[in-house]
CSV table of C-alpha atoms in Angstrom, one decimal:
chain,number,residue,atom,x,y,z
C,178,MET,CA,-55.2,332.6,-19.3
C,179,ASP,CA,-57.2,335.3,-16.8
C,180,ILE,CA,-57.0,333.2,-13.7
C,181,VAL,CA,-53.3,332.8,-13.9
C,182,LYS,CA,-53.0,336.4,-14.5
C,183,SER,CA,-54.5,337.3,-11.1
C,184,LEU,CA,-52.3,334.5,-9.3
C,185,GLY,CA,-50.6,336.9,-7.3
C,186,HIS,CA,-53.7,338.8,-6.1
C,187,PRO,CA,-56.1,336.8,-4.5
C,188,GLU,CA,-58.7,339.0,-4.3
C,189,GLU,CA,-59.4,339.1,-7.9
C,190,ILE,CA,-59.4,335.4,-7.8
C,191,PHE,CA,-61.9,335.5,-5.2
C,192,ASN,CA,-63.8,338.2,-7.3
C,193,LEU,CA,-63.4,336.3,-10.5
C,194,PHE,CA,-64.8,333.0,-8.9
C,195,LYS,CA,-67.7,334.9,-7.6
C,196,PHE,CA,-68.4,337.1,-11.0
C,197,LYS,CA,-68.4,334.1,-12.7
C,198,MET,CA,-70.9,332.0,-10.6
C,199,GLY,CA,-73.3,334.8,-10.4
C,200,GLY,CA,-72.3,337.9,-9.0
C,201,CYS,CA,-72.6,339.5,-11.7
C,202,ARG,CA,-76.2,340.1,-12.0
C,203,THR,CA,-76.0,342.2,-8.7
C,204,VAL,CA,-74.6,344.9,-11.0
C,205,MET,CA,-75.9,343.6,-14.5
C,206,PRO,CA,-79.3,342.3,-13.8
C,207,LYS,CA,-80.4,340.0,-16.6
C,208,LEU,CA,-83.4,341.6,-19.0
C,209,ASP,CA,-86.5,340.4,-19.7
C,210,TYR,CA,-86.0,340.3,-23.8
C,211,GLU,CA,-89.2,338.6,-24.5
C,212,SER,CA,-91.5,340.9,-23.4
C,213,MET,CA,-89.5,343.5,-25.9
C,214,SER,CA,-90.7,344.6,-29.4
C,215,GLU,CA,-88.8,342.7,-32.1
C,216,SER,CA,-87.4,346.1,-33.0
C,217,LEU,CA,-86.0,347.0,-29.9
C,218,ARG,CA,-84.7,343.4,-29.3
C,219,THR,CA,-82.8,344.2,-32.3
C,220,CYS,CA,-81.4,347.0,-31.0
C,221,TYR,CA,-80.1,345.3,-28.1
C,222,LEU,CA,-78.5,342.4,-30.0
C,223,TYR,CA,-76.5,345.3,-31.7
C,224,LEU,CA,-75.5,347.2,-28.7
C,225,ASN,CA,-73.9,343.7,-27.8
C,226,GLN,CA,-72.4,343.3,-30.9
C,227,THR,CA,-70.9,346.7,-31.2
C,228,SER,CA,-69.8,347.6,-27.4
C,229,ARG,CA,-69.9,344.2,-24.9
C,230,SER,CA,-68.4,346.5,-21.9
C,231,PHE,CA,-70.3,349.4,-22.3
C,232,ALA,CA,-73.6,347.1,-23.1
C,233,ALA,CA,-73.2,345.6,-19.8
C,234,VAL,CA,-73.6,348.5,-17.4
C,235,ILE,CA,-76.3,350.3,-20.1
C,236,GLN,CA,-78.8,347.0,-19.5
C,237,ALA,CA,-78.5,347.5,-16.0
C,238,LEU,CA,-80.1,350.7,-15.7
C,239,ASP,CA,-83.3,351.3,-14.2
C,240,GLY,CA,-86.5,351.8,-16.4
C,241,GLU,CA,-87.3,353.6,-19.3
C,242,LEU,CA,-83.8,355.6,-19.0
C,243,ARG,CA,-81.6,351.9,-20.1
C,244,HIS,CA,-83.9,352.1,-23.7
C,245,ALA,CA,-82.8,355.9,-24.0
C,246,VAL,CA,-79.3,355.2,-23.1
C,247,CYS,CA,-79.2,352.0,-25.7
C,248,ILE,CA,-80.7,354.1,-28.7
C,249,PHE,CA,-78.5,356.8,-27.7
C,250,TYR,CA,-75.1,354.7,-27.8
C,251,LEU,CA,-76.3,353.0,-31.2
C,252,VAL,CA,-76.7,356.7,-33.3
C,253,LEU,CA,-73.7,357.7,-31.9
C,254,ARG,CA,-71.9,354.2,-33.0
C,255,ALA,CA,-73.6,354.9,-36.2
C,256,LEU,CA,-72.3,358.5,-36.7
C,257,ASP,CA,-68.8,357.4,-35.6
C,258,THR,CA,-68.4,354.3,-37.8
C,259,VAL,CA,-69.1,357.2,-40.7
C,260,GLU,CA,-66.3,359.2,-39.1
C,261,ASP,CA,-64.0,356.1,-38.8
C,262,ASP,CA,-64.8,354.8,-42.4
C,263,MET,CA,-61.6,355.9,-44.5
C,264,THR,CA,-63.2,354.8,-47.5
C,265,ILE,CA,-65.6,357.6,-47.7
C,266,PRO,CA,-64.9,359.9,-50.0
C,267,LEU,CA,-64.4,363.8,-47.6
C,268,GLU,CA,-66.8,365.4,-50.0
C,269,LYS,CA,-69.2,362.5,-48.9
C,270,LYS,CA,-68.2,362.2,-45.6
C,271,VAL,CA,-68.6,366.0,-44.6
C,272,PRO,CA,-72.1,366.3,-45.2
C,273,MET,CA,-73.3,363.3,-43.8
C,274,LEU,CA,-71.6,364.3,-40.6
C,275,ASN,CA,-73.2,367.2,-40.6
C,276,ASP,CA,-76.7,366.0,-41.0
C,277,PHE,CA,-76.7,362.9,-39.4
C,278,HIS,CA,-79.1,364.2,-36.7
C,279,THR,CA,-81.7,364.7,-39.6
C,280,TYR,CA,-81.4,360.9,-40.2
C,281,LEU,CA,-83.3,360.2,-37.0
C,282,TYR,CA,-86.6,361.4,-38.8
C,283,GLN,CA,-85.9,359.8,-41.8
C,284,ALA,CA,-87.5,356.3,-41.7
C,285,ASN,CA,-86.1,354.7,-44.6
C,286,TRP,CA,-82.4,356.4,-44.4
C,287,CYS,CA,-79.5,353.9,-44.4
C,288,PHE,CA,-76.0,353.4,-45.4
C,289,THR,CA,-74.8,350.3,-46.9
C,290,GLU,CA,-71.3,351.4,-48.8
C,291,SER,CA,-69.4,351.1,-45.3
C,292,HIS,CA,-66.6,348.8,-44.7
C,293,GLU,CA,-66.1,349.2,-41.0
C,294,LYS,CA,-66.6,346.1,-38.6
C,295,ASP,CA,-70.0,348.0,-37.1
C,296,ARG,CA,-71.5,348.8,-40.5
C,297,ARG,CA,-74.6,346.8,-39.6
C,298,VAL,CA,-75.9,349.6,-37.5
C,299,LEU,CA,-75.6,352.1,-40.7
C,300,GLU,CA,-77.1,349.2,-42.7
C,301,ASP,CA,-80.5,348.9,-40.5
C,302,PHE,CA,-80.2,352.4,-39.2
C,303,PRO,CA,-84.2,352.2,-39.7
C,304,THR,CA,-84.8,350.3,-37.1
C,305,ILE,CA,-82.5,352.5,-34.6
C,306,SER,CA,-84.5,355.4,-35.7
C,307,LEU,CA,-87.4,353.8,-35.3
C,308,GLU,CA,-87.0,353.0,-31.8
C,309,PHE,CA,-85.3,356.6,-31.5
C,310,ARG,CA,-88.7,357.9,-32.8
C,311,ASN,CA,-90.4,355.7,-30.1
C,312,LEU,CA,-88.9,357.4,-27.0
C,313,GLY,CA,-90.3,360.1,-25.2
C,314,GLN,CA,-89.9,364.1,-26.7
C,315,ALA,CA,-87.5,365.0,-23.6
C,316,TYR,CA,-85.3,361.8,-24.5
C,317,GLN,CA,-85.2,362.6,-28.6
C,318,ASP,CA,-84.7,366.2,-28.2
C,319,VAL,CA,-81.5,365.1,-26.1
C,320,ILE,CA,-80.3,362.8,-28.8
C,321,SER,CA,-80.8,364.8,-31.2
C,322,ASP,CA,-79.0,367.9,-30.2
C,323,ILE,CA,-76.2,365.8,-29.3
C,324,CYS,CA,-76.0,364.1,-32.3
C,325,HIS,CA,-75.7,367.0,-34.4
C,326,ARG,CA,-73.2,368.7,-32.2
C,327,MET,CA,-71.1,365.8,-32.6
C,328,GLY,CA,-71.3,365.3,-36.1
C,329,VAL,CA,-70.4,369.2,-36.8
C,330,GLY,CA,-67.5,368.7,-34.7
C,331,MET,CA,-66.0,365.4,-35.9
C,332,ALA,CA,-66.5,366.9,-39.6
C,333,GLU,CA,-64.2,369.8,-38.6
C,334,PHE,CA,-61.5,367.5,-37.0
C,335,LEU,CA,-61.5,365.4,-40.4
C,336,GLU,CA,-58.7,367.7,-42.1
C,337,LYS,CA,-57.1,368.7,-39.1
C,338,LYS,CA,-55.0,367.5,-36.7
C,339,VAL,CA,-55.2,367.8,-33.1
C,340,GLY,CA,-52.7,370.6,-32.9
C,341,SER,CA,-52.2,372.1,-29.3
C,342,MET,CA,-53.6,370.8,-25.9
C,343,LYS,CA,-56.8,373.1,-26.2
C,344,GLU,CA,-57.6,371.8,-29.3
C,345,TRP,CA,-57.1,368.2,-27.5
C,346,ASP,CA,-59.5,369.2,-25.1
C,347,GLN,CA,-62.1,370.6,-28.0
C,348,TYR,CA,-61.7,367.5,-29.8
C,349,CYS,CA,-62.3,365.1,-26.6
C,350,HIS,CA,-65.5,367.4,-26.3
C,351,TYR,CA,-66.8,366.6,-29.6
C,352,VAL,CA,-66.1,363.0,-29.1
C,353,ALA,CA,-66.9,362.1,-25.6
C,354,GLY,CA,-67.5,365.4,-23.6
C,355,LEU,CA,-70.7,365.6,-25.2
C,356,VAL,CA,-72.0,362.2,-25.0
C,357,GLY,CA,-71.2,363.3,-21.0
C,358,ILE,CA,-73.6,366.2,-21.3
C,359,GLY,CA,-76.4,364.0,-23.6
C,360,LEU,CA,-75.9,361.5,-20.5
C,361,SER,CA,-76.4,363.9,-17.8
C,362,GLN,CA,-79.0,365.4,-19.6
C,363,LEU,CA,-80.8,362.0,-20.2
C,364,PHE,CA,-80.8,360.9,-16.6
C,365,SER,CA,-82.5,364.3,-15.7
C,366,ALA,CA,-84.8,364.2,-18.1
C,367,SER,CA,-85.8,360.4,-16.6
C,368,GLN,CA,-85.9,362.4,-13.4
C,369,LEU,CA,-83.8,359.6,-11.6
C,370,GLU,CA,-81.3,362.1,-11.3
C,371,ASP,CA,-81.8,365.9,-9.9
C,372,PRO,CA,-82.3,368.4,-12.5
C,373,GLU,CA,-78.4,370.3,-11.5
C,374,VAL,CA,-77.2,367.0,-13.0
C,375,GLY,CA,-78.3,367.9,-16.4
C,376,LYS,CA,-77.7,371.1,-16.2
C,377,ASP,CA,-73.9,371.2,-15.0
C,378,THR,CA,-72.3,371.0,-18.1
C,379,GLU,CA,-68.8,371.7,-17.2
C,380,LEU,CA,-68.4,368.4,-14.8
C,381,ALA,CA,-70.5,366.4,-17.4
C,382,ASN,CA,-67.5,367.2,-20.0
C,383,SER,CA,-65.2,366.5,-17.6
C,384,MET,CA,-66.4,362.7,-17.2
C,385,GLY,CA,-65.8,362.1,-20.9
C,386,LEU,CA,-62.6,363.9,-21.3
C,387,PHE,CA,-61.2,361.8,-18.7
C,388,LEU,CA,-62.3,358.6,-20.4
C,389,GLN,CA,-61.3,359.7,-24.2
C,390,LYS,CA,-58.1,361.0,-23.1
C,391,THR,CA,-57.3,357.8,-21.0
C,392,ASN,CA,-58.3,355.5,-24.5
C,393,ILE,CA,-56.1,358.0,-26.7
C,394,ILE,CA,-53.2,357.6,-24.4
C,395,ARG,CA,-53.4,353.4,-24.4
C,396,ASP,CA,-54.4,353.4,-27.8
C,397,TYR,CA,-50.8,355.2,-29.2
C,398,LEU,CA,-49.3,352.2,-30.6
C,399,GLU,CA,-52.4,351.0,-32.7
C,400,ASP,CA,-53.0,354.1,-33.7
C,401,ILE,CA,-50.0,355.7,-35.3
C,402,GLN,CA,-50.0,351.7,-36.7
C,403,VAL,CA,-52.9,352.8,-39.1
C,404,ALA,CA,-51.8,356.3,-39.4
C,405,ARG,CA,-54.0,357.9,-37.5
C,406,ALA,CA,-53.1,360.5,-34.8
C,407,PHE,CA,-54.6,361.5,-31.5
C,408,TRP,CA,-51.8,362.5,-29.3
C,409,PRO,CA,-51.6,366.5,-29.5
C,410,GLN,CA,-48.6,367.8,-31.6
C,411,GLU,CA,-47.9,370.3,-28.7
C,412,ALA,CA,-47.1,367.6,-26.5
C,413,TRP,CA,-45.4,365.2,-28.5
C,414,ARG,CA,-43.3,367.9,-30.5
C,415,GLN,CA,-41.6,369.0,-27.2
C,416,PHE,CA,-40.0,365.1,-27.4
C,417,ALA,CA,-39.5,364.1,-30.8
C,418,CYS,CA,-39.6,365.4,-34.5
C,419,ARG,CA,-42.2,362.8,-35.7
C,420,LEU,CA,-44.9,361.2,-33.3
C,421,GLU,CA,-44.1,357.8,-34.5
C,422,ASP,CA,-40.4,358.3,-33.4
C,423,LEU,CA,-41.8,357.6,-29.7
C,424,ALA,CA,-42.0,354.2,-30.8
C,425,GLU,CA,-38.5,353.9,-31.6
C,426,PRO,CA,-36.6,351.7,-28.4
C,427,ASP,CA,-33.7,355.0,-28.8
C,428,GLN,CA,-36.2,357.2,-28.2
C,429,LEU,CA,-37.9,355.6,-24.7
C,430,THR,CA,-36.5,358.4,-22.2
C,431,SER,CA,-38.6,361.0,-24.5
C,432,ALA,CA,-41.5,359.1,-25.0
C,433,LEU,CA,-41.9,358.3,-21.6
C,434,SER,CA,-41.3,361.8,-20.7
C,435,CYS,CA,-44.4,362.5,-23.2
C,436,LEU,CA,-46.1,360.0,-22.1
C,437,ASN,CA,-46.2,361.2,-18.7
C,438,LEU,CA,-47.1,365.0,-19.4
C,439,LEU,CA,-50.3,363.5,-21.0
C,440,VAL,CA,-51.5,361.3,-18.2
C,441,THR,CA,-50.8,364.5,-16.2
C,442,ASP,CA,-53.2,366.5,-18.4
C,443,ALA,CA,-55.8,363.3,-18.3
C,444,LEU,CA,-55.5,363.3,-14.6
C,445,ARG,CA,-56.7,366.8,-14.1
C,446,HIS,CA,-60.4,365.8,-14.6
C,447,VAL,CA,-60.4,363.4,-11.7
C,448,PRO,CA,-61.6,366.0,-9.2
C,449,ASP,CA,-64.3,367.0,-11.5
C,450,VAL,CA,-65.4,363.4,-11.7
C,451,ILE,CA,-65.5,363.2,-8.0
C,452,THR,CA,-67.6,366.3,-7.7
C,453,TYR,CA,-70.1,364.4,-10.5
C,454,LEU,CA,-70.2,361.4,-8.8
C,455,ALA,CA,-71.1,362.1,-5.2
C,456,ARG,CA,-74.2,364.2,-6.6
C,457,LEU,CA,-76.0,361.1,-8.1
C,458,ARG,CA,-78.7,359.3,-6.1
C,459,ASN,CA,-79.6,356.5,-8.2
C,460,GLN,CA,-77.9,353.3,-7.8
C,461,SER,CA,-78.2,352.0,-11.3
C,462,VAL,CA,-76.8,355.6,-12.8
C,463,PHE,CA,-74.0,355.7,-10.1
C,464,ASN,CA,-72.9,352.2,-11.0
C,465,PHE,CA,-73.3,353.1,-14.8
C,466,CYS,CA,-71.0,356.3,-14.5
C,467,ALA,CA,-68.6,355.0,-11.6
C,468,ILE,CA,-67.6,351.9,-13.2
C,469,PRO,CA,-66.1,353.2,-16.5
C,470,GLN,CA,-64.4,355.9,-14.5
C,471,VAL,CA,-62.5,353.4,-12.2
C,472,MET,CA,-61.4,351.7,-15.0
C,473,ALA,CA,-59.9,354.6,-16.5
C,474,ILE,CA,-57.8,355.2,-13.5
C,475,ALA,CA,-56.7,351.8,-13.5
C,476,THR,CA,-55.7,352.1,-17.1
C,477,LEU,CA,-53.9,355.3,-16.6
C,478,SER,CA,-52.5,354.4,-13.8
C,479,ALA,CA,-50.9,350.8,-15.9
C,480,CYS,CA,-50.1,353.2,-18.7
C,481,TYR,CA,-48.0,355.7,-16.6
C,482,ASN,CA,-44.4,355.6,-16.9
C,483,ASN,CA,-45.0,352.5,-18.7
C,484,PRO,CA,-42.6,351.7,-21.8
C,485,GLN,CA,-45.1,348.9,-23.1
C,486,VAL,CA,-47.6,351.8,-24.3
C,487,PHE,CA,-44.8,352.1,-27.2
C,488,GLN,CA,-44.6,348.5,-27.9
C,489,GLY,CA,-47.9,346.6,-27.5
C,490,VAL,CA,-51.3,347.2,-25.7
C,491,VAL,CA,-51.7,348.1,-21.8
C,492,LYS,CA,-54.6,346.5,-20.6
C,493,ILE,CA,-55.6,345.6,-16.9
C,494,ARG,CA,-56.0,342.1,-16.0
C,495,LYS,CA,-59.6,340.6,-16.3
C,496,GLY,CA,-59.5,340.2,-12.4
C,497,GLN,CA,-58.8,343.2,-11.7
C,498,ALA,CA,-61.8,344.8,-14.0
C,499,VAL,CA,-64.1,342.7,-12.4
C,500,THR,CA,-63.4,343.5,-8.8
C,501,LEU,CA,-63.4,347.2,-10.0
C,502,MET,CA,-66.7,346.1,-11.2
C,503,MET,CA,-67.9,344.7,-8.0
C,504,GLN,CA,-66.3,347.5,-5.6
C,505,ALA,CA,-67.6,350.7,-7.2
C,506,THR,CA,-71.1,351.0,-6.1
C,507,ASN,CA,-70.8,353.8,-3.6
C,508,MET,CA,-68.8,356.5,-3.4
C,509,GLY,CA,-66.8,355.7,-0.2
C,510,ALA,CA,-65.6,352.6,-2.8
C,511,VAL,CA,-65.1,355.2,-5.7
C,512,GLN,CA,-62.9,357.7,-3.4
C,513,SER,CA,-60.9,354.4,-2.0
C,514,ILE,CA,-60.2,353.3,-5.7
C,515,MET,CA,-58.8,356.4,-6.9
C,516,ALA,CA,-56.5,357.3,-3.9
C,517,GLN,CA,-54.9,353.8,-4.5
C,518,TYR,CA,-54.4,354.0,-8.5
C,519,SER,CA,-52.8,357.6,-7.7
C,520,GLN,CA,-51.0,356.4,-4.7
C,521,GLU,CA,-49.7,354.0,-7.2
C,522,MET,CA,-48.8,356.6,-9.8
C,523,LEU,CA,-47.2,358.9,-6.9
C,524,GLN,CA,-44.3,356.3,-6.1
C,525,ARG,CA,-43.6,356.0,-9.5
C,526,VAL,CA,-42.7,359.6,-10.0
C,527,SER,CA,-39.2,360.1,-11.7
C,528,LEU,CA,-36.8,362.6,-10.5
C,529,THR,CA,-36.2,363.4,-13.6
C,530,ASP,CA,-39.4,363.7,-15.2
C,531,PRO,CA,-40.0,367.4,-17.1
C,532,SER,CA,-43.6,366.8,-15.4
C,533,ARG,CA,-42.6,365.9,-12.1
C,534,ASP,CA,-44.2,369.2,-10.3
C,535,LYS,CA,-47.2,368.9,-12.1
C,536,THR,CA,-47.7,365.3,-11.7
C,537,LEU,CA,-47.3,365.5,-8.3
C,538,PHE,CA,-49.5,368.3,-7.3
C,539,ILE,CA,-52.8,367.0,-8.9
C,540,LEU,CA,-51.6,363.3,-7.4
C,541,GLY,CA,-52.0,365.4,-4.0
C,542,VAL,CA,-55.1,367.2,-5.0
C,543,ILE,CA,-56.9,363.7,-5.6
C,544,GLN,CA,-55.2,362.4,-2.3
C,545,GLU,CA,-56.9,365.6,-0.6
C,546,ARG,CA,-60.4,364.6,-2.4
C,547,THR,CA,-60.5,360.9,-1.7
C,548,LEU,CA,-59.1,359.1,1.5
C,549,SER,CA,-56.8,359.1,4.1
C,550,GLN,CA,-53.9,356.5,3.9
C,551,ALA,CA,-55.7,354.3,6.8
C,552,THR,CA,-58.9,354.2,5.4
C,553,LEU,CA,-57.3,353.3,1.9
C,554,ALA,CA,-55.7,350.7,3.7
C,555,SER,CA,-58.8,349.3,5.2
C,556,ARG,CA,-60.3,348.6,2.0
C,557,THR,CA,-58.5,345.8,1.4
C,558,ALA,CA,-60.4,342.7,2.9
C,559,HIS,CA,-58.0,341.3,5.9
C,560,LEU,CA,-58.0,337.8,4.7
C,561,SER,CA,-55.9,335.3,6.9
C,562,PRO,CA,-53.3,333.3,4.5
C,563,MET,CA,-54.9,329.9,5.0
C,564,TYR,CA,-58.4,331.8,3.7
C,565,LEU,CA,-56.3,332.8,1.1
C,566,SER,CA,-54.7,329.9,0.1
C,567,ALA,CA,-57.5,327.9,0.0
C,568,ALA,CA,-59.9,330.2,-1.9
C,569,MET,CA,-57.0,330.1,-4.6
C,570,ILE,CA,-56.9,326.6,-4.9
C,571,LEU,CA,-60.6,326.4,-5.2
C,572,ALA,CA,-60.7,328.9,-8.0
C,573,ALA,CA,-57.8,326.9,-10.0
C,574,LEU,CA,-59.5,323.9,-9.6
C,575,SER,CA,-62.9,325.4,-10.5
C,576,TRP,CA,-62.3,327.3,-13.0
C,577,GLN,CA,-61.9,325.2,-16.4
C,578,TYR,CA,-65.3,323.9,-15.2
C,579,LEU,CA,-67.0,327.1,-14.7
C,580,SER,CA,-65.6,328.5,-18.1
C,581,THR,CA,-67.2,326.0,-19.5
C,582,THR,CA,-70.4,326.1,-18.3
C,583,ALA,CA,-70.8,329.7,-17.9
C,584,GLY,CA,-68.4,331.0,-20.4
C,585,GLN,CA,-70.3,333.4,-22.4
C,586,PRO,CA,-70.2,336.7,-21.5
C,587,PRO,CA,-73.4,338.1,-19.7
C,588,GLY,CA,-75.9,339.7,-22.3
C,589,THR,CA,-75.2,337.7,-25.4
C,590,ALA,CA,-75.9,334.3,-24.4
C,591,ASP,CA,-79.6,335.9,-23.6
C,592,MET,CA,-80.3,337.6,-26.6
C,593,GLN,CA,-79.3,334.5,-28.9
C,594,GLY,CA,-82.3,332.9,-30.6
C,595,HIS,CA,-84.3,336.2,-31.0
């Protein structure tokens, strides 16, 4: 139960309660689905079905940018579904990936042979491509270009394992850095952000790489269980003969050394993330970009030097996620969150870890780019013990009732019946 997991964190209990009572609408306002065309409404239904967490922040974007990003996500989800489907033979999959961007302008193109869980976006691709063609030309150009470049990159890595650290960067660029670049160009095309945001592809690429590397690090066990390998050979071969050997109990010291090396590599993107976020001016765009980044550094902190990465799934608490979502609405708060989690990792750096010096260096850089410890300490609400105890009791007593009356995630209930 979510509230039980947060019992040692009173602020999370308060925020879970507040979120359940409607605080979610401050960052995720309710959409008017009735005013949408049937095809656009269907696209938002697919968005909620394929990515509940990402759907929430997309639907909070302002104006026409919201629709553009929704369609961008669905197009890339369809492309990713083709890449992930191991039942499609390579002789068919490679041309599909290379040509996928052309299907955006083929009104009747669809693919009905996929066995992936998100296959609906391929089966009903005509609905998605229709709404793509209804977008402004500037949005279409960005989405088509990124789809083309991503498809080519995915095809390149189908028969090629991620070897060097440089290739890890390249793979993450194709599957996530390009997303960051495309989103940034959409932000600028909407005129909600300055042209500079869309032009600085290096910073936008870092935004994507930080998220993707965090996911790859966290998903080690899940991936090796289905014979997928995304940890770079240059890293794990320093510590094991086979990537799957890191999951063996007697290899824990080597496994943690490899894990910490990759976490340290991912952290080098954080200074770029801070610079990128500081440039944003539109509140909805800032929330959209900042929330996944603070979730990522919280997840990375949870993974750092943690044996659980090799034994199960490492996830941040729901109360923790809700608290981050509600706090990460301005640059000062984001810097403070980054400082907090970098400090947590700093305190867990082992004296014997091979990456120790590099880890200490990048964490020091992040600390310098964020907030002083005095400011960090002031971020936590100074609530009296009596108030905290009362809040915990009130939240605990109310949670069961709230779960039954407002149990559905934001967005999904609104989409039903259409």
